[in-house]
Amino acid sequence: MSISMSSASLPVFAGMLSNLSHLLDKAQAFVDTKKCDPVAITQYRLAPDMLPFTKQIQIACDAAKNGIARLSGMEAPRFPDDEQTLAELKERIAKTLAYLQTVPAHAVDGTESKEITFPVGRDTMRTMQGEAYLKQWVLPNLFFHITTAYAILRHNGVDVGKKDYLLGAAA
Amino acid sequence: MSISMSSASLPVFAGMLSNLSHLLDKAQAFVDTKKCDPVAITQYRLAPDMLPFTKQIQIACDAAKNGIARLSGMEAPRFPDDEQTLAELKERIAKTLAYLQTVPAHAVDGTESKEITFPVGRDTMRTMQGEAYLKQWVLPNLFFHITTAYAILRHNGVDVGKKDYLLGAAA
């Protein structure tokens, strides 16, 4: 089988979001063991003007679901961004994974040259072709927010390692 | 053009390593402006048992060059991992980019099912097929170490933002 737009996106997104869900399990175990306020994790920022942990998870989910929705043309569910707890964040990931499973490979394949217009920030729209959008925008954003979530956990002493981040591949 | 093993790797690696080089320029400007010891950045770790900034850059380069070397069969240069300064780290990125430019697309294309055997840690070898190796191993590792380097800079107050991380795509 040759690599395709679907094989370069759907299983990668699903695998990394599953690993992210696993990282949240480790975060929950940390909170339970330390008996600490979970907000110490969920609202933690690596810099005062960086987004908190909760937002990193929300954006990682959105990068995956909106990326696939724009490539495939199959509308994605909208989430109100109201998650407060680690359990709620896990639920958001689960809903994102459920959406990804509804998108057949053929809906994403052949979209290399499809014009994708998407918002950047609050006031700007941008257009890229499908393959560039996947490689230069969606993947870098997805990995960015998952790795930043990992970094927040690691910085706070949660027992996670590279194997947890690469869980699916390392299995 | 359809997406291919070469188009899903070479320009993505080169683009992200170029952005990483740009992040190093911002780190250098920070050190020059603050007149601080550059070791405060180059040896910074987000957790005591995480790798320091210097190592994040070295591994990001290695993820790209060793990934392409294993897929293409075109031997990559070896670097002694002796970089101390931001300028030396920029040079390592430049040498990695120069190597990537010597690899023609056709050497990477068609490697979807090629058996790739590679070291994991010090004592373990692992085998994956080319496409899985690219998507589940090389890309997640490359983005992980670039994002971690970004997070270290951000955590230390260096003036970088998402636009710097996405520079090539945002241009």
CSV table of C-alpha atoms in Angstrom, one decimal:
chain,number,residue,atom,x,y,z
A,1,MET,CA,0.0,0.0,0.0
A,2,SER,CA,1.2,3.5,-0.8
A,3,ILE,CA,1.1,6.3,1.7
A,4,SER,CA,-2.1,8.4,1.2
A,5,MET,CA,-3.7,11.4,2.7
A,6,SER,CA,-5.9,9.2,4.8
A,7,SER,CA,-3.1,7.0,6.0
A,8,ALA,CA,-0.9,10.0,6.8
A,9,SER,CA,-3.7,11.6,8.9
A,10,LEU,CA,-6.4,9.4,10.4
A,11,PRO,CA,-4.3,6.7,12.2
A,12,VAL,CA,-1.7,9.2,13.2
A,13,PHE,CA,-4.3,11.5,14.8
A,14,ALA,CA,-6.1,8.6,16.5
A,15,GLY,CA,-2.8,7.1,17.8
A,16,MET,CA,-1.5,10.3,19.2
A,17,LEU,CA,-4.9,11.2,20.8
A,18,SER,CA,-5.1,7.8,22.4
A,19,ASN,CA,-1.6,8.3,23.8
A,20,LEU,CA,-2.8,11.7,25.1
A,21,SER,CA,-5.7,10.0,26.8
A,22,HIS,CA,-3.2,7.7,28.5
A,23,LEU,CA,-1.2,10.7,29.7
A,24,LEU,CA,-4.4,12.0,31.3
A,25,ASP,CA,-4.7,8.7,33.1
A,26,LYS,CA,-1.3,9.2,34.5
A,27,ALA,CA,-2.1,12.7,35.5
A,28,GLN,CA,-5.3,11.5,37.3
A,29,ALA,CA,-3.2,8.8,39.1
A,30,PHE,CA,-0.8,11.6,40.2
A,31,VAL,CA,-3.6,13.8,41.6
A,32,ASP,CA,-5.1,10.8,43.4
A,33,THR,CA,-1.9,9.7,44.9
A,34,LYS,CA,-0.7,13.2,45.9
A,35,LYS,CA,-4.2,14.2,47.0
A,36,CYS,CA,-3.5,17.5,45.3
A,37,ASP,CA,-5.9,20.0,43.8
A,38,PRO,CA,-6.3,18.8,40.2
A,39,VAL,CA,-6.5,22.5,39.1
A,40,ALA,CA,-2.7,22.6,39.9
A,41,ILE,CA,-2.4,20.5,36.7
A,42,THR,CA,-5.4,21.5,34.6
A,43,GLN,CA,-4.7,25.2,34.9
A,44,TYR,CA,-0.9,25.0,34.8
A,45,ARG,CA,1.0,27.1,32.2
A,46,LEU,CA,4.6,26.8,31.4
A,47,ALA,CA,4.7,30.6,31.0
A,48,PRO,CA,2.2,33.3,32.2
A,49,ASP,CA,1.2,34.1,28.6
A,50,MET,CA,1.0,30.4,27.4
A,51,LEU,CA,-2.2,28.5,27.4
A,52,PRO,CA,-3.0,26.2,30.4
A,53,PHE,CA,-3.1,22.4,30.3
A,54,THR,CA,-6.8,22.2,29.7
A,55,LYS,CA,-6.5,24.4,26.6
A,56,GLN,CA,-3.7,22.3,25.2
A,57,ILE,CA,-5.9,19.2,25.3
A,58,GLN,CA,-8.9,21.1,23.7
A,59,ILE,CA,-6.7,22.4,20.9
A,60,ALA,CA,-5.1,19.1,20.2
A,61,CYS,CA,-8.6,17.6,19.8
A,62,ASP,CA,-9.6,20.4,17.5
A,63,ALA,CA,-6.5,20.2,15.4
A,64,ALA,CA,-7.4,16.6,14.7
A,65,LYS,CA,-11.1,16.9,14.2
A,66,ASN,CA,-11.1,20.2,12.3
A,67,GLY,CA,-8.2,19.1,10.2
A,68,ILE,CA,-10.1,15.9,9.1
A,69,ALA,CA,-13.4,17.8,8.7
A,70,ARG,CA,-11.8,20.3,6.3
A,71,LEU,CA,-10.0,17.7,4.3
A,72,SER,CA,-12.9,15.3,4.1
A,73,GLY,CA,-15.8,17.7,4.0
A,74,MET,CA,-17.5,15.7,6.8
A,75,GLU,CA,-18.7,18.0,9.5
A,76,ALA,CA,-17.1,17.6,12.9
A,77,PRO,CA,-18.9,17.9,16.2
A,78,ARG,CA,-18.5,21.2,18.0
A,79,PHE,CA,-17.5,21.2,21.7
A,80,PRO,CA,-18.2,24.1,24.0
A,81,ASP,CA,-14.7,24.2,25.5
A,82,ASP,CA,-16.2,23.9,29.0
A,83,GLU,CA,-14.1,21.0,30.3
A,84,GLN,CA,-12.8,21.5,33.9
A,85,THR,CA,-11.6,18.1,35.0
A,86,LEU,CA,-9.2,15.5,33.7
A,87,ALA,CA,-12.2,13.1,33.3
A,88,GLU,CA,-14.0,15.7,31.1
A,89,LEU,CA,-10.8,16.2,29.0
A,90,LYS,CA,-10.6,12.4,28.5
A,91,GLU,CA,-14.3,12.5,27.4
A,92,ARG,CA,-13.4,15.2,24.8
A,93,ILE,CA,-10.7,13.0,23.5
A,94,ALA,CA,-13.0,10.0,23.3
A,95,LYS,CA,-15.6,12.1,21.4
A,96,THR,CA,-12.9,13.2,19.0
A,97,LEU,CA,-11.7,9.7,18.4
A,98,ALA,CA,-15.4,8.6,17.8
A,99,TYR,CA,-15.7,11.3,15.2
A,100,LEU,CA,-12.5,10.3,13.5
A,101,GLN,CA,-13.8,6.7,13.3
A,102,THR,CA,-16.9,7.9,11.3
A,103,VAL,CA,-14.7,9.3,8.5
A,104,PRO,CA,-13.9,6.8,5.8
A,105,ALA,CA,-10.4,6.8,4.3
A,106,HIS,CA,-11.8,7.6,0.8
A,107,ALA,CA,-13.2,10.9,2.1
A,108,VAL,CA,-9.7,12.1,2.9
A,109,ASP,CA,-7.8,10.5,0.0
A,110,GLY,CA,-7.2,12.5,-3.0
A,111,THR,CA,-7.4,15.8,-1.2
A,112,GLU,CA,-3.7,16.8,-1.8
A,113,SER,CA,-4.7,19.8,-3.9
A,114,LYS,CA,-8.0,20.6,-2.3
A,115,GLU,CA,-8.2,24.3,-1.3
A,116,ILE,CA,-8.6,24.5,2.5
A,117,THR,CA,-9.6,27.8,4.0
A,118,PHE,CA,-9.3,28.0,7.8
A,119,PRO,CA,-9.1,30.6,10.6
A,120,VAL,CA,-5.8,31.6,12.1
A,121,GLY,CA,-6.4,33.4,15.3
A,122,ARG,CA,-9.6,35.4,15.7
A,123,ASP,CA,-9.5,37.7,12.7
A,124,THR,CA,-7.5,36.0,9.9
A,125,MET,CA,-8.4,33.4,7.3
A,126,ARG,CA,-5.8,31.4,5.4
A,127,THR,CA,-5.9,29.1,2.4
A,128,MET,CA,-3.5,26.2,1.8
A,129,GLN,CA,-3.7,23.1,-0.4
A,130,GLY,CA,-4.7,19.9,1.4
A,131,GLU,CA,-1.3,18.2,1.5
A,132,ALA,CA,0.5,21.4,2.8
A,133,TYR,CA,-2.3,22.0,5.2
A,134,LEU,CA,-1.9,18.5,6.7
A,135,LYS,CA,1.9,18.5,6.8
A,136,GLN,CA,2.7,22.2,7.6
A,137,TRP,CA,-0.3,23.0,9.8
A,138,VAL,CA,-2.4,20.2,11.2
A,139,LEU,CA,0.4,17.8,12.1
A,140,PRO,CA,2.7,20.5,13.6
A,141,ASN,CA,-0.2,21.8,15.7
A,142,LEU,CA,-1.4,18.4,16.9
A,143,PHE,CA,2.1,17.4,18.0
A,144,PHE,CA,2.8,20.8,19.5
A,145,HIS,CA,-0.2,20.7,21.8
A,146,ILE,CA,0.2,17.1,22.8
A,147,THR,CA,3.9,17.6,23.6
A,148,THR,CA,3.2,20.8,25.5
A,149,ALA,CA,0.6,18.9,27.6
A,150,TYR,CA,3.3,16.2,28.2
A,151,ALA,CA,5.8,18.9,29.1
A,152,ILE,CA,3.4,20.4,31.7
A,153,LEU,CA,2.9,17.0,33.3
A,154,ARG,CA,6.6,16.3,33.3
A,155,HIS,CA,7.5,19.7,34.7
A,156,ASN,CA,5.0,19.0,37.6
A,157,GLY,CA,6.5,15.7,38.5
A,158,VAL,CA,3.8,13.4,36.9
A,159,ASP,CA,5.3,10.0,36.2
A,160,VAL,CA,5.3,10.0,32.4
A,161,GLY,CA,8.1,9.2,30.0
A,162,LYS,CA,8.7,9.1,26.3
A,163,LYS,CA,7.2,5.6,26.2
A,164,ASP,CA,3.9,7.1,27.3
A,165,TYR,CA,4.0,9.7,24.6
A,166,LEU,CA,4.9,7.0,22.0
A,167,LEU,CA,2.6,4.4,23.5
A,168,GLY,CA,0.9,3.1,20.4
A,169,ALA,CA,4.1,2.8,18.5
A,170,ALA,CA,5.9,1.3,21.5
A,171,ALA,CA,3.3,-1.3,22.1
B,1,MET,CA,0.8,15.1,-7.2
B,2,SER,CA,0.0,12.4,-4.7
B,3,ILE,CA,1.4,12.5,-1.2
B,4,SER,CA,4.5,10.2,-1.1
B,5,MET,CA,7.0,8.9,1.4
B,6,SER,CA,9.4,11.7,0.3
B,7,SER,CA,6.9,14.5,0.3
B,8,ALA,CA,5.7,13.4,3.8
B,9,SER,CA,9.2,13.5,5.2
B,10,LEU,CA,11.9,15.6,3.5
B,11,PRO,CA,10.1,18.9,3.3
B,12,VAL,CA,8.5,18.5,6.7
B,13,PHE,CA,11.8,17.7,8.3
B,14,ALA,CA,13.6,20.6,6.5
B,15,GLY,CA,10.8,23.0,7.3
B,16,MET,CA,10.7,22.2,11.0
B,17,LEU,CA,14.5,22.2,11.4
B,18,SER,CA,14.6,25.6,9.7
B,19,ASN,CA,12.0,26.9,12.2
B,20,LEU,CA,14.1,25.4,15.0
B,21,SER,CA,17.1,27.3,13.7
B,22,HIS,CA,15.0,30.4,13.8
B,23,LEU,CA,14.1,29.7,17.5
B,24,LEU,CA,17.8,29.5,18.2
B,25,ASP,CA,18.2,33.0,16.8
B,26,LYS,CA,15.6,34.2,19.2
B,27,ALA,CA,17.3,32.4,22.1
B,28,GLN,CA,20.6,34.1,21.1
B,29,ALA,CA,19.0,37.5,20.9
B,30,PHE,CA,17.5,36.9,24.4
B,31,VAL,CA,20.9,35.9,25.8
B,32,ASP,CA,22.6,39.0,24.2
B,33,THR,CA,19.9,41.4,25.4
B,34,LYS,CA,19.7,40.0,29.0
B,35,LYS,CA,23.5,39.6,29.1
B,36,CYS,CA,22.8,36.3,30.8
B,37,ASP,CA,24.9,33.1,30.9
B,38,PRO,CA,23.8,31.2,27.8
B,39,VAL,CA,24.2,28.0,29.8
B,40,ALA,CA,21.0,29.1,31.6
B,41,ILE,CA,19.3,28.2,28.3
B,42,THR,CA,21.4,25.5,26.8
B,43,GLN,CA,21.5,23.4,30.0
B,44,TYR,CA,18.0,24.1,31.1
B,45,ARG,CA,15.7,21.1,31.8
B,46,LEU,CA,11.9,21.2,32.4
B,47,ALA,CA,12.3,18.4,35.0
B,48,PRO,CA,15.5,17.2,36.7
B,49,ASP,CA,15.3,13.8,34.8
B,50,MET,CA,14.5,15.3,31.4
B,51,LEU,CA,17.1,16.1,28.8
B,52,PRO,CA,18.5,19.6,28.6
B,53,PHE,CA,17.9,22.1,25.8
B,54,THR,CA,21.1,21.1,24.0
B,55,LYS,CA,20.2,17.5,23.8
B,56,GLN,CA,16.7,18.3,22.5
B,57,ILE,CA,18.3,20.0,19.5
B,58,GLN,CA,20.8,17.2,19.0
B,59,ILE,CA,18.0,14.6,19.1
B,60,ALA,CA,15.7,16.6,16.8
B,61,CYS,CA,18.5,16.7,14.2
B,62,ASP,CA,19.2,13.0,14.6
B,63,ALA,CA,15.5,12.0,14.3
B,64,ALA,CA,15.5,13.7,10.9
B,65,LYS,CA,18.8,12.6,9.5
B,66,ASN,CA,18.7,9.0,10.9
B,67,GLY,CA,15.1,8.7,9.8
B,68,ILE,CA,15.9,9.7,6.2
B,69,ALA,CA,19.1,7.6,6.2
B,70,ARG,CA,17.2,4.5,7.2
B,71,LEU,CA,14.4,5.0,4.8
B,72,SER,CA,16.7,6.0,1.8
B,73,GLY,CA,19.7,3.8,2.6
B,74,MET,CA,21.9,6.9,2.1
B,75,GLU,CA,24.3,7.1,5.0
B,76,ALA,CA,24.0,10.2,7.2
B,77,PRO,CA,26.9,12.1,8.7
B,78,ARG,CA,27.6,11.4,12.4
B,79,PHE,CA,28.0,14.2,14.8
B,80,PRO,CA,30.0,13.9,18.0
B,81,ASP,CA,27.3,15.5,20.2
B,82,ASP,CA,29.8,18.1,21.5
B,83,GLU,CA,27.8,21.3,20.9
B,84,GLN,CA,28.0,23.7,23.8
B,85,THR,CA,26.8,27.0,22.4
B,86,LEU,CA,23.7,28.2,20.5
B,87,ALA,CA,25.9,28.9,17.5
B,88,GLU,CA,27.2,25.4,17.5
B,89,LEU,CA,23.7,24.0,17.8
B,90,LYS,CA,22.7,26.2,14.8
B,91,GLU,CA,25.6,24.7,12.9
B,92,ARG,CA,24.4,21.1,13.7
B,93,ILE,CA,21.0,22.0,12.3
B,94,ALA,CA,22.7,23.5,9.2
B,95,LYS,CA,24.7,20.3,8.6
B,96,THR,CA,21.5,18.2,9.0
B,97,LEU,CA,19.7,20.4,6.5
B,98,ALA,CA,22.7,20.0,4.1
B,99,TYR,CA,22.5,16.2,4.4
B,100,LEU,CA,18.7,16.2,3.8
B,101,GLN,CA,19.3,18.2,0.6
B,102,THR,CA,21.6,15.5,-0.8
B,103,VAL,CA,18.9,12.8,-0.6
B,104,PRO,CA,16.8,12.7,-3.7
B,105,ALA,CA,13.0,12.1,-3.4
B,106,HIS,CA,13.2,8.8,-5.3
B,107,ALA,CA,15.5,7.3,-2.7
B,108,VAL,CA,12.8,7.7,-0.1
B,109,ASP,CA,9.7,7.0,-2.3
B,110,GLY,CA,8.4,3.5,-2.3
B,111,THR,CA,9.8,2.6,1.2
B,112,GLU,CA,6.3,2.1,2.7
B,113,SER,CA,7.0,-1.6,3.4
B,114,LYS,CA,10.7,-1.5,3.8
B,115,GLU,CA,11.8,-3.2,7.0
B,116,ILE,CA,13.6,-0.6,9.2
B,117,THR,CA,15.6,-1.8,12.2
B,118,PHE,CA,16.7,0.9,14.6
B,119,PRO,CA,17.9,1.3,18.2
B,120,VAL,CA,15.6,2.2,21.0
B,121,GLY,CA,17.5,3.3,24.0
B,122,ARG,CA,20.9,1.7,24.6
B,123,ASP,CA,20.1,-2.0,24.5
B,124,THR,CA,17.1,-2.6,22.4
B,125,MET,CA,16.6,-2.9,18.6
B,126,ARG,CA,13.2,-2.6,17.0
B,127,THR,CA,11.8,-3.2,13.5
B,128,MET,CA,9.0,-1.4,11.8
B,129,GLN,CA,7.9,-1.0,8.2
B,130,GLY,CA,8.9,2.3,6.5
B,131,GLU,CA,5.5,4.0,6.6
B,132,ALA,CA,4.8,3.1,10.2
B,133,TYR,CA,8.4,4.1,11.1
B,134,LEU,CA,7.9,7.5,9.6
B,135,LYS,CA,4.5,8.2,11.0
B,136,GLN,CA,4.7,6.5,14.4
B,137,TRP,CA,8.3,7.0,15.3
B,138,VAL,CA,10.2,9.7,13.3
B,139,LEU,CA,7.6,12.4,13.0
B,140,PRO,CA,6.4,12.1,16.7
B,141,ASN,CA,10.0,12.2,17.9
B,142,LEU,CA,11.0,15.1,15.7
B,143,PHE,CA,8.0,17.2,16.7
B,144,PHE,CA,8.5,16.2,20.4
B,145,HIS,CA,12.0,17.5,20.6
B,146,ILE,CA,11.4,20.7,18.7
B,147,THR,CA,8.3,21.4,20.8
B,148,THR,CA,10.2,20.6,24.0
B,149,ALA,CA,13.0,23.0,22.9
B,150,TYR,CA,10.3,25.7,22.3
B,151,ALA,CA,8.8,25.0,25.7
B,152,ILE,CA,12.1,25.5,27.4
B,153,LEU,CA,12.6,28.8,25.7
B,154,ARG,CA,9.1,29.9,26.4
B,155,HIS,CA,9.3,28.9,30.1
B,156,ASN,CA,12.5,30.9,30.4
B,157,GLY,CA,10.9,34.1,28.9
B,158,VAL,CA,12.4,34.0,25.5
B,159,ASP,CA,10.2,36.0,23.1
B,160,VAL,CA,8.9,33.2,20.9
B,161,GLY,CA,5.4,32.4,19.9
B,162,LYS,CA,3.5,29.9,17.8
B,163,LYS,CA,4.3,31.9,14.7
B,164,ASP,CA,8.0,31.2,15.2
B,165,TYR,CA,7.3,27.4,15.6
B,166,LEU,CA,5.2,27.4,12.4
B,167,LEU,CA,7.4,29.9,10.6
B,168,GLY,CA,7.7,28.2,7.3
B,169,ALA,CA,4.0,27.5,7.0
B,170,ALA,CA,3.2,31.0,8.3
B,171,ALA,CA,5.4,32.8,5.8
